[in-house]
Coordinates of C-alpha atoms in Angstrom, one line a residue:
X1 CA 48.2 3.3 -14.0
X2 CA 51.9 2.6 -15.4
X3 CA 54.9 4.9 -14.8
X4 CA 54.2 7.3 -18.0
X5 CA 50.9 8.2 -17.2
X6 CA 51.6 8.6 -13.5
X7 CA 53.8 11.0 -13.9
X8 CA 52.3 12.8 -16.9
X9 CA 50.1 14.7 -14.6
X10 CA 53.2 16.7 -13.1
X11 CA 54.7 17.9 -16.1
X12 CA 51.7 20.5 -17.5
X13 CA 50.1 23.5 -16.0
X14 CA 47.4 22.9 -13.0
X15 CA 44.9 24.9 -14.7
X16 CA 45.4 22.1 -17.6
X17 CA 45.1 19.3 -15.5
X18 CA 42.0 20.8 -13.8
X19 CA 40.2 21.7 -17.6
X20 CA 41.0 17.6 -17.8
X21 CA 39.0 16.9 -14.8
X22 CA 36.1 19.0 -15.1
X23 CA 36.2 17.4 -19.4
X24 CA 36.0 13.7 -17.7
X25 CA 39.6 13.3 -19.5
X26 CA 40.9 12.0 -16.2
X27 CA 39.4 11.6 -12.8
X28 CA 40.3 13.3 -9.9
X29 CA 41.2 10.4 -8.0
X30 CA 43.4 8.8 -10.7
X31 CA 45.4 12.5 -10.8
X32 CA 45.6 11.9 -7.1
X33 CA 46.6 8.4 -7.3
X34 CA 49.2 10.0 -9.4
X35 CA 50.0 12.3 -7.1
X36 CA 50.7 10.0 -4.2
X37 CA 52.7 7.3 -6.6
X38 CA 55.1 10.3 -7.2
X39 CA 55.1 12.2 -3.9
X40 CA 55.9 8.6 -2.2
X41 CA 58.6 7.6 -4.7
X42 CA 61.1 10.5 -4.2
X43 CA 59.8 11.9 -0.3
X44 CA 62.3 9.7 1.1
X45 CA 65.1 11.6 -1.0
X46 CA 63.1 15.1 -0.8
X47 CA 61.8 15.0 2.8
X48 CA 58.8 17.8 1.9
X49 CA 56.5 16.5 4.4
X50 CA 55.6 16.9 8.1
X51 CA 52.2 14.6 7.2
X52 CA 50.4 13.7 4.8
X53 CA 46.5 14.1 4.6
X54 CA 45.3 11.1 2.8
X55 CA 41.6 10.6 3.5
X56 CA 40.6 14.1 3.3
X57 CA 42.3 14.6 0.3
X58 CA 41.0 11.4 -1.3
X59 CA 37.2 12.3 0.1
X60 CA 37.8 15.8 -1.8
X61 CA 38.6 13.7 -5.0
X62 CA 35.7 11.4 -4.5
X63 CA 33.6 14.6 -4.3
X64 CA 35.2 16.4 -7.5
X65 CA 34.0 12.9 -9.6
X66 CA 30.8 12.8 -8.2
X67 CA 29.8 16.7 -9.5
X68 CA 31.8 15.7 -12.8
X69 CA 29.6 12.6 -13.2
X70 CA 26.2 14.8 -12.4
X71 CA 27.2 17.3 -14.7
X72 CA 28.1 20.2 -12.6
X73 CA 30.0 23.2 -13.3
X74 CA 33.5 22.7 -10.9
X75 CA 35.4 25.8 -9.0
X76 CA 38.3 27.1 -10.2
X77 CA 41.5 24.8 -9.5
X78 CA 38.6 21.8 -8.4
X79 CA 40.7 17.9 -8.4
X80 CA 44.5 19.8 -8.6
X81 CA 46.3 18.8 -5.5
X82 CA 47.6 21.0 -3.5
X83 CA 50.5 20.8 -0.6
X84 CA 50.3 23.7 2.5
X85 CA 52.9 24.9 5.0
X86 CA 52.5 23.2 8.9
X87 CA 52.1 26.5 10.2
X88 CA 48.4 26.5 8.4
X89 CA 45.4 25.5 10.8
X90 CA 43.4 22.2 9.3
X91 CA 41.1 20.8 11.3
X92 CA 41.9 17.3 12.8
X93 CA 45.5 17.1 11.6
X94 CA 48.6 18.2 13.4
X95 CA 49.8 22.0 13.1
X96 CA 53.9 21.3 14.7
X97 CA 55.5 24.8 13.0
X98 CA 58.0 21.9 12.6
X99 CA 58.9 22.8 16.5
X100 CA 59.3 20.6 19.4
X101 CA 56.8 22.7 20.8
X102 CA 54.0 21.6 18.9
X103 CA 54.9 18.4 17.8
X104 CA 53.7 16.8 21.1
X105 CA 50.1 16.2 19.7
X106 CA 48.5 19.2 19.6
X107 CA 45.3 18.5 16.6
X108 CA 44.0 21.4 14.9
X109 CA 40.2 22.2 15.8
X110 CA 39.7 24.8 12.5
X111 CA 41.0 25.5 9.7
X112 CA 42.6 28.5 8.5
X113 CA 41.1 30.5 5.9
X114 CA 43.0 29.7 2.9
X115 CA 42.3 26.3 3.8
X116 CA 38.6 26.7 4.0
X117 CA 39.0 28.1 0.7
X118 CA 40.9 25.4 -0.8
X119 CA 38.3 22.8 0.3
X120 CA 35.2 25.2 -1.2
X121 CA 37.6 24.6 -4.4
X122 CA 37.3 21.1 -3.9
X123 CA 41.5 21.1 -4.2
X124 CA 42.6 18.2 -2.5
X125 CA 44.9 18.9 0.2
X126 CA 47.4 16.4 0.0
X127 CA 50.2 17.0 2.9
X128 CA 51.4 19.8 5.3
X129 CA 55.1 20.5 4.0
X130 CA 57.9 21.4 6.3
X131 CA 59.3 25.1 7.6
X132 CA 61.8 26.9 9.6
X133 CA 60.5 26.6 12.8
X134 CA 57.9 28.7 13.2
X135 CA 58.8 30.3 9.9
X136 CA 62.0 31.8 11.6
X137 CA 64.8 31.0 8.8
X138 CA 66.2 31.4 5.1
X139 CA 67.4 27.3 4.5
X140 CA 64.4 25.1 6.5
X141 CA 67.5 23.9 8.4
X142 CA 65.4 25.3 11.4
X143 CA 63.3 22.6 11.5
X144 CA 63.2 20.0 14.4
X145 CA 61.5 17.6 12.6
X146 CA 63.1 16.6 9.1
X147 CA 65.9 18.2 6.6
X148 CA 63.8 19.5 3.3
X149 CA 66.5 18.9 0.5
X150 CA 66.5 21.2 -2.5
X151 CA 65.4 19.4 -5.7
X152 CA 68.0 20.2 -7.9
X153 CA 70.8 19.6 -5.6
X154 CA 70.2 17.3 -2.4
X155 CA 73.1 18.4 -0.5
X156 CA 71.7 21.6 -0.7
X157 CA 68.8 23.7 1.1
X158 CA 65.4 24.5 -0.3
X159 CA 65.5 27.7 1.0
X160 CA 63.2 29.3 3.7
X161 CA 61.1 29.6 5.6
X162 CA 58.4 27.5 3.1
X163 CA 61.5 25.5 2.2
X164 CA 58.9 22.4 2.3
X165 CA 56.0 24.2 -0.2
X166 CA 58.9 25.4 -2.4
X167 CA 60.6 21.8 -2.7
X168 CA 57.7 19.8 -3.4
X169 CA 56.6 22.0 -6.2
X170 CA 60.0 22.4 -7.5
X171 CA 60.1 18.2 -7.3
X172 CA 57.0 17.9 -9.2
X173 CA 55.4 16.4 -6.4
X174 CA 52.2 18.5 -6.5
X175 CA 52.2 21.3 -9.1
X176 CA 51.0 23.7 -6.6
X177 CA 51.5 24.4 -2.5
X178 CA 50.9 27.1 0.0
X179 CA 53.6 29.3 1.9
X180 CA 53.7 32.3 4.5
X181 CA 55.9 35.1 3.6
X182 CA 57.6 37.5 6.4
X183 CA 60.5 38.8 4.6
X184 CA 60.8 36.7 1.6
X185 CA 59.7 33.1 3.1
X186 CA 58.2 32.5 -0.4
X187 CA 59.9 34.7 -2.8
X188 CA 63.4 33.0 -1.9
X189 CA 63.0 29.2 -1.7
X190 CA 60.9 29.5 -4.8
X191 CA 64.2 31.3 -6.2
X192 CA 66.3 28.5 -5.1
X193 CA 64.1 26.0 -5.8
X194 CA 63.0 26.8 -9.7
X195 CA 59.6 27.9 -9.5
X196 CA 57.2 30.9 -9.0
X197 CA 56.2 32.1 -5.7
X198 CA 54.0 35.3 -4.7
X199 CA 54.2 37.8 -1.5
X200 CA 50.3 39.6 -2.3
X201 CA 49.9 42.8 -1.5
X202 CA 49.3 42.5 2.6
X203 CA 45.1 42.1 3.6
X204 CA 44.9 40.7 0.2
X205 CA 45.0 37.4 1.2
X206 CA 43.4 36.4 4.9
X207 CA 46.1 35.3 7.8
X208 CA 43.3 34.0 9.8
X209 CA 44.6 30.2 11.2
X210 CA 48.2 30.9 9.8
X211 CA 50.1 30.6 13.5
X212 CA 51.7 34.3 13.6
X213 CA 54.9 35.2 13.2
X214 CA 55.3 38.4 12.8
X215 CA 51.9 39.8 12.4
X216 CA 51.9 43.0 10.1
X217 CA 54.4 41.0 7.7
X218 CA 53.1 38.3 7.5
X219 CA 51.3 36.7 4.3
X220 CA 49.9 33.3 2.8
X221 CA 50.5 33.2 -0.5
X222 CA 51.0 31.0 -3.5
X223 CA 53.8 28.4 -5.2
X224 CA 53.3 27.0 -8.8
X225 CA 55.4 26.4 -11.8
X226 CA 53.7 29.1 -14.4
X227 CA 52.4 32.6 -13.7
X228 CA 49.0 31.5 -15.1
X229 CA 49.1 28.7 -12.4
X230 CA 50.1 31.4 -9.6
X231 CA 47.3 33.8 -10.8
X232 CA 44.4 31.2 -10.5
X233 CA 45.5 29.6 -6.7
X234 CA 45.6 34.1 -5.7
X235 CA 42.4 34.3 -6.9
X236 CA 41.2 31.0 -4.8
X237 CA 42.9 32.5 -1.8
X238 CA 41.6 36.4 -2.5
X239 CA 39.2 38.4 -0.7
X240 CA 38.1 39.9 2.5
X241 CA 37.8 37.6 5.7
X242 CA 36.0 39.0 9.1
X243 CA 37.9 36.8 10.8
X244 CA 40.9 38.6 9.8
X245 CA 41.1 42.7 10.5
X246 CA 43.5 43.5 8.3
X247 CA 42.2 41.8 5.2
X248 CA 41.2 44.6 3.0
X249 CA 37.4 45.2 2.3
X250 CA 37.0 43.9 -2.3
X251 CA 35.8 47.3 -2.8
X252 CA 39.6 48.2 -2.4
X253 CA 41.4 45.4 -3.9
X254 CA 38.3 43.9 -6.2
X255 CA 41.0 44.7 -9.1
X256 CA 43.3 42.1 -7.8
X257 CA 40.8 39.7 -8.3
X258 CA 39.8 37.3 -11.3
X259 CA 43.4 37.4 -11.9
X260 CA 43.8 34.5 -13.9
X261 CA 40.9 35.7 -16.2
X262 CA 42.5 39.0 -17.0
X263 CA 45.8 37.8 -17.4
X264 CA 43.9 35.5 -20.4
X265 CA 43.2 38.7 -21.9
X266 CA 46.6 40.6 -21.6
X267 CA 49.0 40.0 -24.5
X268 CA 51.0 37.5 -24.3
X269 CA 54.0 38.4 -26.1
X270 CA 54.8 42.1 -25.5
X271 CA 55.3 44.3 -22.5
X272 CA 55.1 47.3 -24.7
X273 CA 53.8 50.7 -22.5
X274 CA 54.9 49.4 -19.4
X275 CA 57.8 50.8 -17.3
X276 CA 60.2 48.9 -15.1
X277 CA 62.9 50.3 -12.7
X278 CA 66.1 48.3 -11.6
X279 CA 66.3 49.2 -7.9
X280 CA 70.3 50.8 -8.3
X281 CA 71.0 49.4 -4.5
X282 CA 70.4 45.7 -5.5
X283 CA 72.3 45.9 -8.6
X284 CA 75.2 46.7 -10.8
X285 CA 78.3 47.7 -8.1
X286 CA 76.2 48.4 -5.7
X287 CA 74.7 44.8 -5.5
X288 CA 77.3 44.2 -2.9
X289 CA 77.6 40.4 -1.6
X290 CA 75.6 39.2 -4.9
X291 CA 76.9 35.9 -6.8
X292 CA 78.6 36.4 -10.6
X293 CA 76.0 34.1 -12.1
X294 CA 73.0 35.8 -10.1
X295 CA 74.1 38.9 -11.4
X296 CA 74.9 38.0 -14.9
X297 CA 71.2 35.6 -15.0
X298 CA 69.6 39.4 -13.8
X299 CA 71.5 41.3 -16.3
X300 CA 70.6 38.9 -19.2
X301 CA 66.7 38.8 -17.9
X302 CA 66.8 43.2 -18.1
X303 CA 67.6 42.9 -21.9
X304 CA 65.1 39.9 -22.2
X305 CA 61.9 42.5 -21.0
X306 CA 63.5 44.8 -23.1
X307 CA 63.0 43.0 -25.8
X308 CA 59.4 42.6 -24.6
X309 CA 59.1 46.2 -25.4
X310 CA 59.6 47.4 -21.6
X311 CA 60.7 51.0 -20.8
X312 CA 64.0 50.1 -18.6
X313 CA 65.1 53.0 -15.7
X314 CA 66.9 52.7 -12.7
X315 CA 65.3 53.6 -9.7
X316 CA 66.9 54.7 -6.2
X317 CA 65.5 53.5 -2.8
X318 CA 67.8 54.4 -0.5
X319 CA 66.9 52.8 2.6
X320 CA 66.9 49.2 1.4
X321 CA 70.3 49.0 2.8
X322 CA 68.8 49.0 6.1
X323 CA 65.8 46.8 5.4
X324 CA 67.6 43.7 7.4
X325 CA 68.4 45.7 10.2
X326 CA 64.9 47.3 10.8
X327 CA 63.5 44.0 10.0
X328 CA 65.2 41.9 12.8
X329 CA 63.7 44.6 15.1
X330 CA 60.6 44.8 14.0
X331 CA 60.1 40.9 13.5
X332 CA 61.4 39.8 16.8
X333 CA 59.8 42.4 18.0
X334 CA 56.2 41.2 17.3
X335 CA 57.3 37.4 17.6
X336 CA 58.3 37.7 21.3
X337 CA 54.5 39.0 21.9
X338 CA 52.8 36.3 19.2
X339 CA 55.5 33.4 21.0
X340 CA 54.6 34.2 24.7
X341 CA 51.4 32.0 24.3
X342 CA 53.6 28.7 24.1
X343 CA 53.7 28.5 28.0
X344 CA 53.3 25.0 28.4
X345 CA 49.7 25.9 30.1
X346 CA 46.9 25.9 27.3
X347 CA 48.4 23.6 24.4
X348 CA 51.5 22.5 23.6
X349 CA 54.6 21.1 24.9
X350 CA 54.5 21.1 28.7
X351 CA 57.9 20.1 30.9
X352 CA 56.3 18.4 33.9
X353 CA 58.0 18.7 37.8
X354 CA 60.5 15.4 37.7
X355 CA 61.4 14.7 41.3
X356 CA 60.0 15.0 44.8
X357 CA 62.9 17.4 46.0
X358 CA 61.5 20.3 43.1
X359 CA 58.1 21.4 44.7
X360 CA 56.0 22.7 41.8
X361 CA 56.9 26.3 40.4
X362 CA 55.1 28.0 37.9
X363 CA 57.8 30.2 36.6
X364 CA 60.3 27.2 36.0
X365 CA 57.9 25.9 34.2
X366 CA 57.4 27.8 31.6
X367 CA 61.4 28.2 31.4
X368 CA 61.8 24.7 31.2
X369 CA 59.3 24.4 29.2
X370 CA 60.1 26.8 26.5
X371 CA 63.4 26.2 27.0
X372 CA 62.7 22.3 25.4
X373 CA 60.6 23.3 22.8
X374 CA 61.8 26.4 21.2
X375 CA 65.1 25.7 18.8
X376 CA 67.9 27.7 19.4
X377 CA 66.6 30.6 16.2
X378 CA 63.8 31.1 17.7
X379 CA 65.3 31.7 21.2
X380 CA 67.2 33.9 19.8
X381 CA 64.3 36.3 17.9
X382 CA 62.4 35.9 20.9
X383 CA 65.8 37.7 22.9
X384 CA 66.3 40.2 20.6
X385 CA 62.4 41.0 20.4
X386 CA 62.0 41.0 24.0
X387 CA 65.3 43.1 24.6
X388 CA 64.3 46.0 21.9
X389 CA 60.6 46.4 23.5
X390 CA 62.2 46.4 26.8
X391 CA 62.2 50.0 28.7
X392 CA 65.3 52.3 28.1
X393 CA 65.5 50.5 24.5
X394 CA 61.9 50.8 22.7
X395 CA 62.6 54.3 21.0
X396 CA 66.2 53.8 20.4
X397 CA 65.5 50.0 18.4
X398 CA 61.5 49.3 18.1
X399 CA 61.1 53.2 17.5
X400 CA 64.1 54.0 15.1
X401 CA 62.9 50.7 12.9
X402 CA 59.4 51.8 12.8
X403 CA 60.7 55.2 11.3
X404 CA 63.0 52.9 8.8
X405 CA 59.9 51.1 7.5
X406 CA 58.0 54.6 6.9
X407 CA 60.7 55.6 4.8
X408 CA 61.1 52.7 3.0
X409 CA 57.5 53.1 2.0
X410 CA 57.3 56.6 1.3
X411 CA 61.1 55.4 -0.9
X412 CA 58.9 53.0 -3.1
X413 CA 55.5 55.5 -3.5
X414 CA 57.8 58.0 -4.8
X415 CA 59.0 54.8 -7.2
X416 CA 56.0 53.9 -8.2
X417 CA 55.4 57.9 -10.3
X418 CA 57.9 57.1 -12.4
X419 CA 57.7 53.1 -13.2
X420 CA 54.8 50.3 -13.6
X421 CA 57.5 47.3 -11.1
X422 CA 60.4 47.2 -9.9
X423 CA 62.9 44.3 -10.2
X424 CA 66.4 42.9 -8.4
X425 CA 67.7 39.2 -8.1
X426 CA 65.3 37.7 -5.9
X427 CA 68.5 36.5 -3.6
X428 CA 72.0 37.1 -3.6
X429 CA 72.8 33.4 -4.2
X430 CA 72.3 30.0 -5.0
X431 CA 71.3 27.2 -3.0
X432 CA 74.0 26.7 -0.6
X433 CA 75.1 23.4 1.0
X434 CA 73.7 22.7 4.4
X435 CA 75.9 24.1 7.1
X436 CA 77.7 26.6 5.7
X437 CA 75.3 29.3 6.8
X438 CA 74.0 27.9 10.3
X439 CA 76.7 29.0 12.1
X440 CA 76.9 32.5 11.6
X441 CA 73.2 34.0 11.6
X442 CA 74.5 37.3 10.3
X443 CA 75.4 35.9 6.7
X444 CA 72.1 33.5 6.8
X445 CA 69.8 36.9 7.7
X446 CA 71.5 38.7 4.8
X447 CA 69.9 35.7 2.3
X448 CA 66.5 37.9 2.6
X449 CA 68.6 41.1 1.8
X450 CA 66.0 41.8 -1.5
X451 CA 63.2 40.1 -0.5
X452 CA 62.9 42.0 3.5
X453 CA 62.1 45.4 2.1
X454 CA 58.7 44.5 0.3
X455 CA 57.3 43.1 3.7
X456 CA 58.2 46.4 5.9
X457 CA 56.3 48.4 2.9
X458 CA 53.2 45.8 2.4
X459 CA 53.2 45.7 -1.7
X460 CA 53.4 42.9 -3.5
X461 CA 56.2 41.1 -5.2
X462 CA 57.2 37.7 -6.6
X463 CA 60.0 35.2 -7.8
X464 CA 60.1 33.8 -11.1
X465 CA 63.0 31.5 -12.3
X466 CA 65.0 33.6 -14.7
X467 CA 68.4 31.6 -15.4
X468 CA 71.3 29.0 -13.4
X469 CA 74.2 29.0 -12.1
X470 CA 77.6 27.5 -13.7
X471 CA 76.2 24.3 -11.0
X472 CA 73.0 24.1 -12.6
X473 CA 71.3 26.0 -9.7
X474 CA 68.3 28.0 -10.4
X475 CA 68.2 31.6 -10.1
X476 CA 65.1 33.6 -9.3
X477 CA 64.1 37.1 -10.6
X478 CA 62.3 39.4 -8.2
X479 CA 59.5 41.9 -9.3
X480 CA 57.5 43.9 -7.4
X481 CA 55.1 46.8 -7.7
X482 CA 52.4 49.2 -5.8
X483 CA 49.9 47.8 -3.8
X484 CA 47.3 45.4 -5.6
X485 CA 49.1 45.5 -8.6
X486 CA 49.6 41.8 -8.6
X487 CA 47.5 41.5 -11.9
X488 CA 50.8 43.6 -13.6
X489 CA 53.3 41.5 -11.6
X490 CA 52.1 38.4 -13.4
X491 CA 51.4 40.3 -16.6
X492 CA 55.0 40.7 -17.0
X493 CA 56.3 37.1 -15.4
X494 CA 53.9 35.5 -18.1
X495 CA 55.5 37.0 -20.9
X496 CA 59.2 36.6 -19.3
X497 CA 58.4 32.8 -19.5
X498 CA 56.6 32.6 -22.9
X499 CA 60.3 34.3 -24.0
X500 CA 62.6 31.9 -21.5
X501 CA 62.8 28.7 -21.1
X502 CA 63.4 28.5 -17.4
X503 CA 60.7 28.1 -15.8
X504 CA 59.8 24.7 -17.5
X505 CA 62.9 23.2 -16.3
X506 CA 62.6 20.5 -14.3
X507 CA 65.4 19.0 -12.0
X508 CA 66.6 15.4 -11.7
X509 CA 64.4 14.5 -8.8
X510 CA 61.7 15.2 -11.4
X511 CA 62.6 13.3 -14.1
X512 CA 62.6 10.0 -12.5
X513 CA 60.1 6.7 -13.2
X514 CA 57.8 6.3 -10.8
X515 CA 56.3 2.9 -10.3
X516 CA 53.2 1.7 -10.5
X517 CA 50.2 2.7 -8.8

């Protein structure tokens, strides 16, 4: 395959490269050929990757010939590649969270989920991408394996936590990837990083395998470079899971499936009838700590819906502006319980007794032991989790942040009377350089300022690139709406791209020759 051609594959939609699959235009091991040319010819500049998965994804493409060849009617998405987070259970590779912890050997015995899902959609899975450590971070920079560099800018961060799933779709390396989302671990690298990125509505989409952060704020969802693209990978990941609890029965959410077909059979070209709030806290004067350029790209995007036809209003919630504050209670909260189980007894790192003259201690053990393995982020959620659980403090932190999050979601039901979505910049600024954040975690928590409110009230919301910076950064536009309303969300980012160009823009990284493969 010569350079054109191997690279041809990256610049159209997935659901066009899969219709070229299942037509016998192209196989599904040439597109992964492809795939591998490309992702091999910039990951030394990129860094995306914690492993790659090479025979099962080529075994998947073998498969997705062999059913073209006998005629058979493929799955949705079947032959696209696809890239998912390390914190994402698939069997017989490594899950590390990109954490010393982890990164000592342990081998998945199952896979999560989404991942069982992806192989019933024969979608080669090509890599496991690289995070915050255990998803604890806005910039990737958590990560004690490798530095994820932002594809536009490689002295700058991807973003975080999915700052590996955002980059390698952003680079062109796969057109699609997997994320988790805890307060904006999608929405905001996929902001910084030029593409589209979905929180689903929680229990729309199964946890079950994704190694817990924060577990009722936590959500897999999808990155892709169109809407259309977004809306078929939700509808591979959709549905209820008895392995997970709080995955919603389809009796309740059956409208949030079959997204991709009923997007098809929206119009294109007009939002008329539908009515869209700008949340007043997260913009105009209020939008305190916001970039110039993100506010001027969010600005131009409200007169570009309405000139879709959209009903524009501005819509109060109030207690956004102490979303970050409940959050880091309510996340540390639950990750010092989900954390405790890295003990260095059952899996894992384990810091062994070094010398004759330390008898054997249990407790030292798993200090020492944690103490190694965990990076200095998540040491410090684990503290603050621990200390606001802790007696004498529960009702005055855990308590008063639980009350927070109620209000925040009775803020956006009373919202949701008067309008269809709700939109803000998706985060207060561009990609930054790396550095200039890490040192003061204050400034780095308030990157998820608009994205943390969603998670505390379980709806839906995603990123969609709407505009860049006077750097040539990329700027992301955040909607969101009432629970399972995703099929609107996307009905709306569809036609903001038919009328942009943005979200077809491809960064330097991108445009390269790849050799031969």
């Amino acid at each position: 395959m010569n350079a054109h051609d191997s690279s041809a594959h990256h610049h159209q939609s997935a659901l066009a490269l899969h219709h070229q699959i299942a037509s016998g235009q192209c196989s599904a091991v040439s597109v992964l050929d492809a795939t591998y040319a490309t992702l091999k010819a910039t990951e030394g500049a990129l860094q995306a990757y914690t492993c790659l998965t090479e025979d099962l994804a080529y075994q998947t493409a073998r498969n997705v010939d062999s059913a073209v060849s006998r005629g058979e009617k493929l799955p949705l998405l079947a032959g696209v590649p696809i890239a998912i987070k390390d914190n994402l259970n698939l069997t017989g590779y490594p899950t590390t969270c990109s954490s010393k912890m982890l990164a000592s050997g342990y081998v998945s015995p199952y896979d999560a989920t989404v991942c069982s899902r992806l192989k019933a959609h024969m979608m080669p899975i090509v890599g496991k991408t690289n995070l915050d450590e255990f998803a604890m971070g806005s910039s990737t920079e958590n990560s004690a394996l490798l530095k994820t560099k932002n594809p536009w800018d490689l002295n700058r961060v991807p973003g975080g936590s999915s700052g590996g799933s955002a980059a390698t779709v952003g680079a062109r390396q796969v057109l699609l990837s997997l994320g988790s989302d805890t307060g904006g671990s999608i929405r905001q690298p996929a902001a910084l990083c030029g593409v589209v990125g979905i929180k689903p509505t929680y229990g729309l989409v199964s946890r079950y395998g994704l190694v817990a952060f924060a577990s009722s704020l936590d959500q897999i969802g999808p990155f892709a470079t169109t809407a259309e693209d977004a809306a078929a990978l939700l509808d591979v990941l959709s549905g209820q899971d008895a392995m997970d609890a709080t995955s919603k029965p389809e009796s309740m959410s059956s409208h949030a499936l079959n997204l991709s077909q009923k997007l098809l059979e929206l119009p294109a070209d007009t939002l008329k009838g539908l009515r869209v709030g700008v949340i007043a806290e997260l913009s105009g004067e209020q939008a305190e700590g916001f970039e110039p350029d993100v506010m001027a790209a969010f600005e131009a995007s409200v007169n570009t819906l309405k000139s879709l036809g959209a009903t524009i209003s501005t819509i109060s919630i109030p207690s956004v502006k102490y979303g970050v504050a409940a959050y880091y209670i309510v996340a540390p909260a639950e990750a010092s319980s989900n954390l405790a189980r890295y003990d260095g007894v059952r899996y894992g790192l384990r810091v062994e007794e070094d010398s004759a003259d330390r008898p054997a201690n249990l407790h030292r053990m798993f200090r020492e032991t944690r103490a190694a393995g965990f990076g200095s982020e998540v040491k410090r959620r684990i503290m603050l989790g621990t200390f606001a659980l802790s007696a004498g403090y529960y009702d005055a932190y855990y308590g008063k942040a639980q009350q927070v999050r109620e209000l925040l979601r009775h803020e956006f039901n009373t919202a949701w009377q008067q309008v269809d979505a709700l939109i803000c910049p998706t985060s207060p600024c561009t990609a930054f350089e790396f550095g200039s954040k890490s040192s003061d975690p204050i400034q780095m928590y308030l990157s998820d300022v608009a994205t943390i409110p969603v998670n505390l009230a379980g709806i839906p919301a995603l990123s969609i690139p709407c505009g860049f910076d006077h750097q040539g950064l990329p700027i992301g536009l955040q909607l969101q709406g009432p629970h399972w309303s995703e099929l609107t969300l996307l009905q709306i980012s569809r036609a903001f791209e038919k009328a942009t160009s943005f979200s077809g823009a491809l960064p330097p990284i991108a445009r390269r020759p790849v050799a031969s493969a």
